[in-house]
């Protein structure tokens, strides 16, 4: 039999052995548990990483898709813009049935079979009467259909022969239309009347004059900062301010002024032309001048053009009609009384030497042989 001391030692040894085996087992279990946990964590990390990669890939794919769509849209928009630039819209045309006729005064406009076809010259149609049966209006222009083809309606408009500055105070004597440009010329339009602006019988400052190819004279005046054009028949010079003290002379001038607007120029019937009108007036004072400008220029005494006075005869040359083609009576301040188709009313009227239309009539003949012009003093 074993002693008690030996038994006690064996018991203690077995206890240590059990504790050691238990601790080894626990540590092994712990290691295996941590390994499993680590593996699980690693697997979750890998799954999350793969998910994030998939998400990133899908996002990048989406972004690429969006960008590609944007690029497609942009390219399509650019294509549409380029297409719009290349394809100009045809102008909208409105057709109207409207009959009319007129003379062609601006021959640089051309005929065409259709509004878009090749155009033919109209230079041989000046002053030819043309009838039309239809209008075609675009947003900018108006065309008429004639038997020769389509023609811009502006071909019927007047055009300016001369236009220049003048400086007079004149009186509006009638209710009249007012325009932005001389009436019936290109781009002219009505912008008022003397009635609605309360200008009838009012004095205005005239700063420009214009002649058209239809013998119409227009004056431009300024009112409240706006320029207006008015037909010459509706505005008059201040003739009363020019009156002098020589009674016999004033009497014949009064006779002539009373005929303004009441005697049209009529060379063919010899009722009155420029020279017969002057002869008629001076005959009232006992001076017979003769019936032609060539006979009248030898009456009285010659006067230097710069020293001309009221009542003197002033003679004009003309580029077409030649030497001593016209005559009038000087009234003062650059104005003269005469009978001509080129006055404001196409007959007996008053014109200004400030007007280039009359200055240009003093052509090369006067400038060479008569540098001071031709003036004769009868009374």
XYZ file of C-alpha atoms in Angstrom:
379
model
C 0.000 0.000 0.000
C 0.995 3.418 -0.882
C 1.650 5.854 1.830
C -0.474 8.993 2.186
C 2.299 11.236 1.069
C 2.703 9.419 -2.251
C -0.995 9.445 -2.842
C -1.072 13.161 -2.218
C 1.742 13.770 -4.742
C 0.002 11.687 -7.394
C -3.222 13.626 -6.910
C -1.462 16.919 -7.319
C 0.293 15.727 -10.469
C -2.933 14.542 -12.038
C -4.581 17.867 -11.234
C -1.835 19.849 -12.971
C -2.058 17.531 -15.962
C -5.831 18.062 -16.269
C -5.517 21.785 -15.980
C -2.800 21.861 -18.637
C -4.791 19.700 -21.083
C -7.877 21.864 -20.519
C -5.928 25.068 -21.155
C -4.385 23.573 -24.282
C -7.822 22.611 -25.532
C -9.247 26.024 -24.748
C -6.399 27.749 -26.516
C -6.826 25.443 -29.490
C -10.512 26.150 -29.578
C -9.810 29.838 -29.288
C -7.293 29.715 -32.123
C -9.731 27.778 -34.292
C -12.509 30.232 -33.406
C -10.322 33.236 -34.243
C -9.268 31.537 -37.461
C -12.888 30.974 -38.379
C -13.710 34.542 -37.396
C -10.788 35.868 -39.405
C -11.795 33.751 -42.363
C -15.346 34.979 -42.085
C -14.178 38.560 -41.832
C -11.876 38.054 -44.773
C -14.695 36.508 -46.785
C -17.013 39.434 -45.897
C -14.262 41.864 -46.823
C -13.769 40.111 -50.121
C -17.511 40.089 -50.726
C -17.759 43.789 -49.845
C -14.753 44.537 -52.030
C -16.282 42.615 -54.885
C -19.572 44.431 -54.321
C -17.813 47.788 -54.279
C -15.900 46.796 -57.392
C -19.141 45.779 -59.036
C -20.758 49.026 -57.839
C -17.797 51.049 -59.103
C -17.865 49.195 -62.358
C -21.593 49.691 -62.700
C -21.248 53.389 -61.805
C -18.443 53.788 -64.271
C -20.533 51.967 -66.829
C -23.475 54.227 -66.018
C -21.258 57.303 -66.238
C -19.896 56.099 -69.515
C -23.427 55.498 -70.700
C -24.554 58.968 -69.547
C -21.486 60.596 -71.077
C -21.984 58.680 -74.285
C -25.643 59.725 -74.301
C -24.607 63.314 -73.654
C -22.061 63.108 -76.419
C -24.694 61.631 -78.698
C -27.135 64.377 -77.750
C -24.464 67.030 -78.246
C -23.426 65.567 -81.561
C -27.068 65.365 -82.577
C -27.665 68.973 -81.478
C -24.552 70.059 -83.379
C -25.766 68.128 -86.353
C -29.175 69.814 -86.102
C -27.532 73.228 -85.758
C -25.313 72.545 -88.732
C -28.314 71.275 -90.640
C -30.252 74.441 -89.776
C -27.352 76.528 -90.967
C -27.150 74.648 -94.213
C -30.892 74.579 -94.844
C -32.150 78.165 -95.027
C -35.883 78.534 -94.757
C -37.552 79.766 -97.904
C -39.245 83.159 -97.401
C -42.972 83.018 -96.818
C -44.844 84.408 -99.801
C -48.411 85.714 -99.683
C -50.207 86.024 -103.011
C -52.970 88.586 -103.537
C -55.105 89.359 -106.563
C -54.730 93.052 -107.273
C -54.824 94.776 -110.646
C -52.921 97.944 -111.383
C -50.479 99.636 -113.718
C -47.739 102.207 -113.768
C -44.669 103.460 -115.546
C -41.308 101.933 -114.775
C -38.856 104.525 -113.447
C -36.198 102.349 -111.805
C -34.851 99.918 -114.378
C -32.197 98.254 -112.206
C -34.983 95.948 -110.949
C -35.318 92.894 -113.216
C -38.104 90.702 -114.609
C -38.233 86.957 -113.817
C -40.648 84.173 -114.802
C -40.884 83.085 -111.167
C -39.690 84.782 -107.999
C -36.693 82.444 -107.802
C -35.754 82.019 -111.462
C -33.102 83.805 -113.505
C -33.829 87.496 -113.963
C -33.898 89.444 -117.224
C -32.861 93.057 -117.683
C -35.502 95.812 -117.543
C -33.267 98.645 -118.721
C -35.255 99.097 -121.945
C -38.525 99.593 -120.088
C -37.929 103.115 -118.720
C -41.221 105.057 -118.702
C -43.040 102.098 -120.283
C -46.596 101.633 -118.970
C -46.852 98.179 -117.375
C -50.018 96.467 -116.123
C -50.045 93.820 -113.391
C -52.605 91.278 -112.187
C -51.268 89.895 -108.922
C -49.142 90.806 -105.897
C -46.652 88.611 -104.085
C -45.546 89.809 -100.652
C -42.590 88.553 -98.655
C -41.534 89.843 -95.246
C -39.281 92.404 -96.979
C -40.488 93.112 -100.518
C -43.513 93.243 -102.793
C -43.586 91.906 -106.349
C -46.165 92.265 -109.129
C -47.015 89.806 -111.880
C -46.931 91.259 -115.384
C -47.205 89.634 -118.805
C -43.398 89.741 -118.921
C -42.967 88.037 -115.542
C -42.552 89.057 -111.888
C -41.150 92.500 -111.125
C -40.247 94.281 -107.887
C -42.943 96.882 -107.236
C -40.269 99.452 -106.365
C -39.543 99.710 -110.095
C -42.626 101.966 -110.329
C -41.305 104.389 -107.686
C -39.851 107.824 -108.290
C -36.159 108.465 -107.769
C -34.286 111.611 -106.770
C -32.568 113.828 -109.317
C -31.107 116.233 -106.759
C -31.113 116.700 -102.989
C -29.288 119.400 -101.030
C -29.420 121.570 -97.941
C -31.212 124.921 -97.949
C -32.073 127.393 -95.212
C -35.501 129.078 -95.269
C -38.440 129.775 -93.038
C -41.563 128.578 -94.853
C -45.289 128.373 -94.146
C -47.382 125.190 -94.417
C -50.540 126.360 -96.216
C -52.571 123.136 -96.558
C -53.498 119.964 -94.769
C -50.941 117.585 -96.221
C -49.342 114.192 -95.708
C -45.889 114.126 -94.135
C -43.288 111.467 -94.965
C -39.980 110.125 -93.688
C -38.606 110.497 -97.265
C -39.938 112.159 -100.427
C -43.206 110.354 -101.197
C -43.264 107.452 -103.686
C -39.512 106.924 -103.482
C -37.952 103.734 -102.122
C -38.667 103.079 -98.416
C -40.839 106.204 -98.117
C -43.781 105.982 -95.734
C -46.353 108.337 -94.285
C -45.532 109.332 -90.695
C -48.102 112.051 -90.031
C -50.128 114.932 -91.422
C -49.924 118.680 -90.986
C -53.414 118.480 -89.490
C -52.697 116.012 -86.677
C -49.480 117.894 -85.848
C -51.383 121.217 -85.864
C -48.986 122.715 -88.419
C -51.395 124.220 -90.951
C -50.650 127.954 -91.361
C -47.565 127.530 -89.170
C -44.015 128.592 -90.019
C -41.336 125.905 -90.006
C -37.608 125.875 -90.667
C -36.830 124.106 -93.957
C -33.383 122.497 -94.147
C -33.432 120.423 -97.356
C -34.983 120.255 -100.833
C -35.274 117.339 -103.291
C -36.404 116.944 -106.920
C -37.709 113.658 -108.329
C -37.770 112.385 -111.895
C -41.521 113.103 -112.021
C -40.943 116.859 -111.592
C -42.094 116.714 -107.965
C -40.361 118.965 -105.424
C -40.205 118.062 -101.721
C -39.062 120.102 -98.729
C -37.747 118.752 -95.433
C -38.420 120.550 -92.170
C -37.756 119.763 -88.524
C -40.497 119.745 -85.885
C -39.908 118.691 -82.257
C -36.743 116.818 -83.154
C -38.290 114.885 -86.055
C -37.619 115.489 -89.777
C -40.621 115.474 -92.126
C -40.851 115.700 -95.927
C -43.733 117.631 -97.498
C -44.733 118.159 -101.130
C -43.760 121.630 -102.346
C -47.318 122.552 -103.323
C -48.241 122.560 -99.634
C -45.559 124.931 -98.333
C -44.666 128.485 -99.352
C -41.789 130.949 -99.079
C -42.259 134.222 -97.181
C -42.600 136.539 -100.200
C -44.100 139.428 -98.254
C -40.808 139.918 -96.413
C -39.104 140.629 -99.761
C -41.313 143.547 -100.846
C -39.535 146.755 -101.880
C -40.443 150.450 -102.324
C -40.437 150.711 -106.115
C -44.192 150.843 -106.833
C -44.122 150.134 -110.581
C -41.928 147.109 -110.045
C -43.958 145.844 -107.079
C -47.129 146.109 -109.140
C -45.912 143.718 -111.840
C -44.421 141.366 -109.261
C -47.824 141.239 -107.547
C -49.443 140.306 -110.852
C -46.960 137.467 -111.253
C -47.375 136.212 -107.668
C -51.159 136.041 -108.084
C -50.638 133.535 -110.890
C -48.746 131.113 -108.636
C -50.704 127.810 -108.510
C -53.060 129.122 -111.243
C -50.963 128.878 -114.415
C -49.369 125.606 -115.548
C -46.370 125.553 -117.825
C -47.605 125.182 -121.407
C -44.911 125.620 -124.019
C -46.756 123.901 -126.877
C -49.817 126.161 -126.908
C -47.618 129.170 -126.149
C -50.039 130.135 -123.387
C -47.084 130.694 -121.100
C -43.547 129.486 -121.034
C -40.642 131.105 -119.189
C -39.954 133.941 -121.662
C -43.577 134.700 -122.576
C -44.391 134.969 -118.850
C -41.620 137.549 -118.320
C -42.726 139.483 -121.410
C -46.331 139.491 -120.148
C -45.336 140.973 -116.773
C -43.056 143.716 -118.067
C -45.569 144.673 -120.770
C -47.850 145.709 -117.884
C -45.230 148.351 -117.065
C -44.689 149.367 -120.715
C -41.582 147.275 -121.426
C -41.797 144.895 -124.407
C -38.987 142.394 -124.065
C -39.709 140.059 -126.948
C -41.010 136.509 -126.813
C -37.738 134.529 -126.538
C -34.884 134.386 -124.062
C -32.443 135.319 -126.848
C -34.280 138.588 -127.513
C -34.825 139.388 -123.831
C -31.159 139.091 -122.862
C -30.416 142.279 -124.881
C -32.955 144.419 -123.014
C -31.979 146.824 -120.230
C -28.390 146.857 -119.034
C -26.048 144.008 -117.967
C -25.475 143.543 -114.247
C -22.784 141.577 -112.452
C -24.378 138.385 -111.126
C -23.188 139.158 -107.594
C -24.936 142.566 -107.683
C -28.374 141.349 -108.793
C -31.409 143.047 -107.214
C -35.143 142.549 -106.963
C -36.789 142.782 -110.397
C -33.683 141.856 -112.431
C -33.944 139.172 -115.108
C -31.700 136.174 -114.504
C -30.893 133.777 -117.366
C -29.933 130.120 -117.167
C -28.122 127.702 -119.426
C -29.193 124.069 -119.538
C -27.084 120.975 -120.151
C -29.744 119.526 -122.466
C -31.447 122.615 -123.904
C -28.311 124.706 -124.343
C -27.412 128.389 -123.949
C -30.010 130.869 -122.567
C -32.557 128.092 -122.121
C -34.471 129.678 -119.236
C -35.275 133.045 -117.633
C -36.841 134.258 -114.381
C -37.234 137.407 -112.256
C -35.078 137.778 -109.152
C -37.071 138.532 -105.961
C -34.323 138.687 -103.318
C -32.685 136.351 -100.754
C -31.898 133.824 -103.459
C -35.532 133.445 -104.646
C -36.813 134.035 -108.171
C -40.233 134.038 -109.893
C -40.575 132.036 -113.119
C -42.677 129.646 -115.183
C -41.295 126.109 -115.461
C -42.384 122.456 -115.276
C -39.798 122.103 -112.488
C -41.366 124.513 -109.981
C -43.267 123.257 -106.922
C -46.536 123.285 -108.895
C -45.364 122.661 -112.458
C -45.988 126.200 -113.707
C -45.723 129.754 -112.394
C -43.939 129.527 -109.080
C -40.976 130.499 -106.908
C -37.659 128.654 -106.690
C -34.395 129.170 -104.842
C -30.861 129.623 -106.120
C -29.761 127.615 -103.056
C -31.356 124.652 -104.827
C -28.683 122.679 -106.686
C -31.227 121.813 -109.356
C -31.047 125.415 -110.542
C -27.354 125.894 -109.798
C -26.555 122.869 -111.965
C -28.454 124.447 -114.855
C -25.653 127.062 -114.969
C -23.554 124.545 -116.843
C -20.114 124.757 -118.504
C -21.137 127.445 -121.017
C -21.823 130.014 -118.287
C -18.811 129.003 -116.220
C -16.459 129.519 -119.181
C -17.886 132.526 -121.038
C -19.979 134.228 -118.367
C -18.368 133.534 -114.978
C -20.752 135.960 -113.235
C -23.888 134.642 -114.938
C -26.238 136.668 -117.123
C -28.363 139.313 -115.396
C -30.219 142.204 -117.079
C -31.811 145.155 -115.267
C -34.954 146.389 -117.004
C -36.415 148.720 -114.377
